[in-house]
Amino acid sequence: SNNTMGMETLLLNENGYYLINDGKTFLSINDDAKNISFGEEQPDFWKSIQNNESGYFEDDKNIFCFASIYPLDGYHNIRWILVEYVPMSGLSIFNNEANQKIITISVLLTFVFLFVSLVAAWLLMQKKEASEREKLTDNIFKNSKEGMIIMDAQTRIIYVNPAFSLITGYSEEEVMGRKPSEFKKDKRLELLYNMIRNAVNDYGSWQGEILDQRKDGTTYPRYLTVSKVFDSKSKELINYLEVFEDLTSAKMIEATIDKIKNYDEITGLPTQMLFEQKMKDLIKQYDNITLIILQITNFDTLYDNLGKTFGAEIIKEVTNRIKAFLNEEDLIGKFHRDQFIVARVNSSEKLE
């Protein structure tokens, strides 16, 4: 840019090429463009720019001053140079030494004003980005399905998200300023939370599955993660973050899958896989075990002729009759649609 006095302001990249503002974005000029390298046009001045962060320079034609700008916070390998200069030919009324000093001071002040304006604009942009990040984080916390608690350095609660209240039954007002262990009705849970806090202080974090208690006294499984939060500059402990997930639904699904996999649908008896696991435990406890395999004769014919409902009733009746002959320590399982297996402990009697 320039003005009526011939004063010009330039913005250069770290290689000495011009950065041009088209009114929207900055564009970097390619190295093979013609007559656009400030470093080639002013080699002596460019050498001074490369060796200094800011400074002043003049030759027979121009008065220059410059300062370095780092547009990306923390990335000092990306450097821009702001250059302000006035051609001497445009200052014929200021030819004596005293007036040249006045011009130099004016140029410097103008340069400082432009530099401060640029820095102020950059700071405003950084503040806007920080505000947007804060809003995004707040939305994540509020819309998360996992319960979240933020505590101060003394483990007193300073923030809970809506999922916390939904899972535990405690409102925000009931827990603010309190430690998580303080509103546990079960003393064992209070001791557990104190142990978790000690583990976090020793190792920096803790995670695992626990059985917690809601406000109404009902228990529920939760997967809990507790971590320390440190200040990025001072490295001092400033917060604790607790994130937890209600495992009630997951446990119900797990129990349903386990039942389908390990228990017969009609009789509720262990299937082959579960029976074999229970047999291993039985063998460890008893030396004398008798295995008996029973099969219903012509069951397929009865099932096909009389239907599924009648077939299920036959299976249930046979199960009840077998159980009537068994002792408490005996084991019964169902391997196939019409086949049962019985393990009798310390008994030489046959199953009539």
JSON list of C-alpha atoms in Angstrom, two decimals, residues 127-240:
[
{"chain": "A", "resi": 127, "resn": "LYS", "atom": "CA", "xyz": [-9.60, -14.83, 21.43]},
{"chain": "A", "resi": 128, "resn": "LYS", "atom": "CA", "xyz": [-12.39, -15.67, 19.00]},
{"chain": "A", "resi": 129, "resn": "GLU", "atom": "CA", "xyz": [-10.90, -19.11, 18.29]},
{"chain": "A", "resi": 130, "resn": "ALA", "atom": "CA", "xyz": [-10.51, -19.78, 22.05]},
{"chain": "A", "resi": 131, "resn": "SER", "atom": "CA", "xyz": [-14.15, -18.79, 22.59]},
{"chain": "A", "resi": 132, "resn": "GLU", "atom": "CA", "xyz": [-15.29, -21.13, 19.82]},
{"chain": "A", "resi": 133, "resn": "ARG", "atom": "CA", "xyz": [-13.22, -23.99, 21.28]},
{"chain": "A", "resi": 134, "resn": "GLU", "atom": "CA", "xyz": [-14.75, -23.34, 24.70]},
{"chain": "A", "resi": 135, "resn": "LYS", "atom": "CA", "xyz": [-18.28, -23.46, 23.24]},
{"chain": "A", "resi": 136, "resn": "LEU", "atom": "CA", "xyz": [-17.45, -26.71, 21.42]},
{"chain": "A", "resi": 137, "resn": "THR", "atom": "CA", "xyz": [-16.09, -28.31, 24.61]},
{"chain": "A", "resi": 138, "resn": "ASP", "atom": "CA", "xyz": [-19.16, -27.21, 26.56]},
{"chain": "A", "resi": 139, "resn": "ASN", "atom": "CA", "xyz": [-21.47, -28.74, 23.94]},
{"chain": "A", "resi": 140, "resn": "ILE", "atom": "CA", "xyz": [-19.52, -32.02, 24.04]},
{"chain": "A", "resi": 141, "resn": "PHE", "atom": "CA", "xyz": [-19.85, -32.16, 27.84]},
{"chain": "A", "resi": 142, "resn": "LYS", "atom": "CA", "xyz": [-23.57, -31.33, 27.82]},
{"chain": "A", "resi": 143, "resn": "ASN", "atom": "CA", "xyz": [-24.50, -33.79, 25.06]},
{"chain": "A", "resi": 144, "resn": "SER", "atom": "CA", "xyz": [-22.30, -36.69, 26.18]},
{"chain": "A", "resi": 145, "resn": "LYS", "atom": "CA", "xyz": [-24.09, -39.88, 27.25]},
{"chain": "A", "resi": 146, "resn": "GLU", "atom": "CA", "xyz": [-21.30, -40.52, 29.75]},
{"chain": "A", "resi": 147, "resn": "GLY", "atom": "CA", "xyz": [-21.43, -38.87, 33.16]},
{"chain": "A", "resi": 148, "resn": "MET", "atom": "CA", "xyz": [-18.72, -36.27, 33.70]},
{"chain": "A", "resi": 149, "resn": "ILE", "atom": "CA", "xyz": [-17.46, -34.61, 36.88]},
{"chain": "A", "resi": 150, "resn": "ILE", "atom": "CA", "xyz": [-14.81, -31.89, 37.14]},
{"chain": "A", "resi": 151, "resn": "MET", "atom": "CA", "xyz": [-13.27, -31.38, 40.59]},
{"chain": "A", "resi": 152, "resn": "ASP", "atom": "CA", "xyz": [-10.81, -28.83, 41.92]},
{"chain": "A", "resi": 153, "resn": "ALA", "atom": "CA", "xyz": [-7.40, -29.72, 43.35]},
{"chain": "A", "resi": 154, "resn": "GLN", "atom": "CA", "xyz": [-9.08, -30.65, 46.67]},
{"chain": "A", "resi": 155, "resn": "THR", "atom": "CA", "xyz": [-11.46, -33.07, 44.80]},
{"chain": "A", "resi": 156, "resn": "ARG", "atom": "CA", "xyz": [-14.49, -30.84, 45.44]},
{"chain": "A", "resi": 157, "resn": "ILE", "atom": "CA", "xyz": [-17.01, -30.89, 42.58]},
{"chain": "A", "resi": 158, "resn": "ILE", "atom": "CA", "xyz": [-17.16, -27.73, 40.46]},
{"chain": "A", "resi": 159, "resn": "TYR", "atom": "CA", "xyz": [-19.01, -29.09, 37.40]},
{"chain": "A", "resi": 160, "resn": "VAL", "atom": "CA", "xyz": [-21.29, -32.00, 36.46]},
{"chain": "A", "resi": 161, "resn": "ASN", "atom": "CA", "xyz": [-22.95, -32.59, 33.10]},
{"chain": "A", "resi": 162, "resn": "PRO", "atom": "CA", "xyz": [-26.63, -33.54, 32.55]},
{"chain": "A", "resi": 163, "resn": "ALA", "atom": "CA", "xyz": [-25.76, -37.23, 32.05]},
{"chain": "A", "resi": 164, "resn": "PHE", "atom": "CA", "xyz": [-24.38, -37.32, 35.62]},
{"chain": "A", "resi": 165, "resn": "SER", "atom": "CA", "xyz": [-27.76, -36.32, 37.05]},
{"chain": "A", "resi": 166, "resn": "LEU", "atom": "CA", "xyz": [-29.62, -38.67, 34.71]},
{"chain": "A", "resi": 167, "resn": "ILE", "atom": "CA", "xyz": [-27.52, -41.68, 35.77]},
{"chain": "A", "resi": 168, "resn": "THR", "atom": "CA", "xyz": [-27.07, -41.02, 39.51]},
{"chain": "A", "resi": 169, "resn": "GLY", "atom": "CA", "xyz": [-30.30, -39.19, 40.37]},
{"chain": "A", "resi": 170, "resn": "TYR", "atom": "CA", "xyz": [-28.37, -36.34, 42.07]},
{"chain": "A", "resi": 171, "resn": "SER", "atom": "CA", "xyz": [-29.00, -32.79, 40.86]},
{"chain": "A", "resi": 172, "resn": "GLU", "atom": "CA", "xyz": [-26.18, -30.33, 40.23]},
{"chain": "A", "resi": 173, "resn": "GLU", "atom": "CA", "xyz": [-27.13, -28.30, 43.32]},
{"chain": "A", "resi": 174, "resn": "GLU", "atom": "CA", "xyz": [-26.90, -31.36, 45.59]},
{"chain": "A", "resi": 175, "resn": "VAL", "atom": "CA", "xyz": [-23.29, -32.19, 44.72]},
{"chain": "A", "resi": 176, "resn": "MET", "atom": "CA", "xyz": [-21.61, -28.84, 43.98]},
{"chain": "A", "resi": 177, "resn": "GLY", "atom": "CA", "xyz": [-18.74, -28.12, 46.38]},
{"chain": "A", "resi": 178, "resn": "ARG", "atom": "CA", "xyz": [-18.81, -31.67, 47.80]},
{"chain": "A", "resi": 179, "resn": "LYS", "atom": "CA", "xyz": [-16.41, -34.59, 47.35]},
{"chain": "A", "resi": 180, "resn": "PRO", "atom": "CA", "xyz": [-17.80, -37.65, 45.51]},
{"chain": "A", "resi": 181, "resn": "SER", "atom": "CA", "xyz": [-17.23, -39.83, 48.58]},
{"chain": "A", "resi": 182, "resn": "GLU", "atom": "CA", "xyz": [-19.34, -37.54, 50.77]},
{"chain": "A", "resi": 183, "resn": "PHE", "atom": "CA", "xyz": [-22.72, -38.42, 49.23]},
{"chain": "A", "resi": 184, "resn": "LYS", "atom": "CA", "xyz": [-22.22, -42.18, 49.20]},
{"chain": "A", "resi": 185, "resn": "LYS", "atom": "CA", "xyz": [-24.70, -43.82, 51.58]},
{"chain": "A", "resi": 186, "resn": "ASP", "atom": "CA", "xyz": [-22.78, -47.11, 51.69]},
{"chain": "A", "resi": 187, "resn": "LYS", "atom": "CA", "xyz": [-19.63, -46.79, 53.82]},
{"chain": "A", "resi": 188, "resn": "ARG", "atom": "CA", "xyz": [-17.92, -49.39, 51.66]},
{"chain": "A", "resi": 189, "resn": "LEU", "atom": "CA", "xyz": [-18.38, -47.14, 48.62]},
{"chain": "A", "resi": 190, "resn": "GLU", "atom": "CA", "xyz": [-16.97, -44.20, 50.58]},
{"chain": "A", "resi": 191, "resn": "LEU", "atom": "CA", "xyz": [-13.86, -46.27, 51.38]},
{"chain": "A", "resi": 192, "resn": "LEU", "atom": "CA", "xyz": [-13.63, -47.40, 47.76]},
{"chain": "A", "resi": 193, "resn": "TYR", "atom": "CA", "xyz": [-13.68, -43.82, 46.47]},
{"chain": "A", "resi": 194, "resn": "ASN", "atom": "CA", "xyz": [-10.98, -42.84, 48.95]},
{"chain": "A", "resi": 195, "resn": "MET", "atom": "CA", "xyz": [-8.85, -45.74, 47.69]},
{"chain": "A", "resi": 196, "resn": "ILE", "atom": "CA", "xyz": [-9.42, -44.65, 44.07]},
{"chain": "A", "resi": 197, "resn": "ARG", "atom": "CA", "xyz": [-8.42, -41.07, 44.94]},
{"chain": "A", "resi": 198, "resn": "ASN", "atom": "CA", "xyz": [-5.20, -42.33, 46.56]},
{"chain": "A", "resi": 199, "resn": "ALA", "atom": "CA", "xyz": [-4.42, -44.43, 43.46]},
{"chain": "A", "resi": 200, "resn": "VAL", "atom": "CA", "xyz": [-4.96, -41.41, 41.20]},
{"chain": "A", "resi": 201, "resn": "ASN", "atom": "CA", "xyz": [-2.64, -39.29, 43.36]},
{"chain": "A", "resi": 202, "resn": "ASP", "atom": "CA", "xyz": [0.03, -42.01, 43.20]},
{"chain": "A", "resi": 203, "resn": "TYR", "atom": "CA", "xyz": [-0.21, -42.99, 39.52]},
{"chain": "A", "resi": 204, "resn": "GLY", "atom": "CA", "xyz": [-1.96, -40.05, 37.81]},
{"chain": "A", "resi": 205, "resn": "SER", "atom": "CA", "xyz": [-5.10, -41.95, 36.78]},
{"chain": "A", "resi": 206, "resn": "TRP", "atom": "CA", "xyz": [-7.35, -44.92, 37.59]},
{"chain": "A", "resi": 207, "resn": "GLN", "atom": "CA", "xyz": [-9.92, -46.85, 35.61]},
{"chain": "A", "resi": 208, "resn": "GLY", "atom": "CA", "xyz": [-12.01, -49.91, 36.24]},
{"chain": "A", "resi": 209, "resn": "GLU", "atom": "CA", "xyz": [-15.49, -51.34, 36.78]},
{"chain": "A", "resi": 210, "resn": "ILE", "atom": "CA", "xyz": [-17.22, -50.78, 40.13]},
{"chain": "A", "resi": 211, "resn": "LEU", "atom": "CA", "xyz": [-20.67, -51.31, 41.61]},
{"chain": "A", "resi": 212, "resn": "ASP", "atom": "CA", "xyz": [-21.97, -47.86, 42.56]},
{"chain": "A", "resi": 213, "resn": "GLN", "atom": "CA", "xyz": [-25.16, -46.57, 44.18]},
{"chain": "A", "resi": 214, "resn": "ARG", "atom": "CA", "xyz": [-27.80, -44.17, 42.91]},
{"chain": "A", "resi": 215, "resn": "LYS", "atom": "CA", "xyz": [-29.55, -41.56, 45.04]},
{"chain": "A", "resi": 216, "resn": "ASP", "atom": "CA", "xyz": [-32.53, -43.90, 45.55]},
{"chain": "A", "resi": 217, "resn": "GLY", "atom": "CA", "xyz": [-30.23, -46.58, 46.98]},
{"chain": "A", "resi": 218, "resn": "THR", "atom": "CA", "xyz": [-30.30, -48.95, 43.99]},
{"chain": "A", "resi": 219, "resn": "THR", "atom": "CA", "xyz": [-26.95, -50.28, 42.82]},
{"chain": "A", "resi": 220, "resn": "TYR", "atom": "CA", "xyz": [-25.70, -50.29, 39.24]},
{"chain": "A", "resi": 221, "resn": "PRO", "atom": "CA", "xyz": [-22.44, -51.23, 37.46]},
{"chain": "A", "resi": 222, "resn": "ARG", "atom": "CA", "xyz": [-20.36, -48.39, 36.10]},
{"chain": "A", "resi": 223, "resn": "TYR", "atom": "CA", "xyz": [-17.04, -48.15, 34.26]},
{"chain": "A", "resi": 224, "resn": "LEU", "atom": "CA", "xyz": [-15.08, -45.32, 35.85]},
{"chain": "A", "resi": 225, "resn": "THR", "atom": "CA", "xyz": [-12.05, -43.32, 34.70]},
{"chain": "A", "resi": 226, "resn": "VAL", "atom": "CA", "xyz": [-10.46, -40.68, 36.96]},
{"chain": "A", "resi": 227, "resn": "SER", "atom": "CA", "xyz": [-7.51, -38.54, 35.83]},
{"chain": "A", "resi": 228, "resn": "LYS", "atom": "CA", "xyz": [-5.43, -35.62, 37.02]},
{"chain": "A", "resi": 229, "resn": "VAL", "atom": "CA", "xyz": [-5.47, -32.35, 35.01]},
{"chain": "A", "resi": 230, "resn": "PHE", "atom": "CA", "xyz": [-2.40, -30.09, 35.11]},
{"chain": "A", "resi": 231, "resn": "ASP", "atom": "CA", "xyz": [-1.93, -26.43, 34.14]},
{"chain": "A", "resi": 232, "resn": "SER", "atom": "CA", "xyz": [-0.22, -26.31, 30.72]},
{"chain": "A", "resi": 233, "resn": "LYS", "atom": "CA", "xyz": [2.20, -23.57, 31.81]},
{"chain": "A", "resi": 234, "resn": "SER", "atom": "CA", "xyz": [2.90, -24.01, 35.51]},
{"chain": "A", "resi": 235, "resn": "LYS", "atom": "CA", "xyz": [2.42, -27.83, 35.42]},
{"chain": "A", "resi": 236, "resn": "GLU", "atom": "CA", "xyz": [0.56, -27.58, 38.74]},
{"chain": "A", "resi": 237, "resn": "LEU", "atom": "CA", "xyz": [-2.40, -29.83, 39.57]},
{"chain": "A", "resi": 238, "resn": "ILE", "atom": "CA", "xyz": [-5.58, -27.83, 38.99]},
{"chain": "A", "resi": 239, "resn": "ASN", "atom": "CA", "xyz": [-8.40, -30.37, 38.48]},
{"chain": "A", "resi": 240, "resn": "TYR", "atom": "CA", "xyz": [-9.54, -33.96, 38.59]}
]
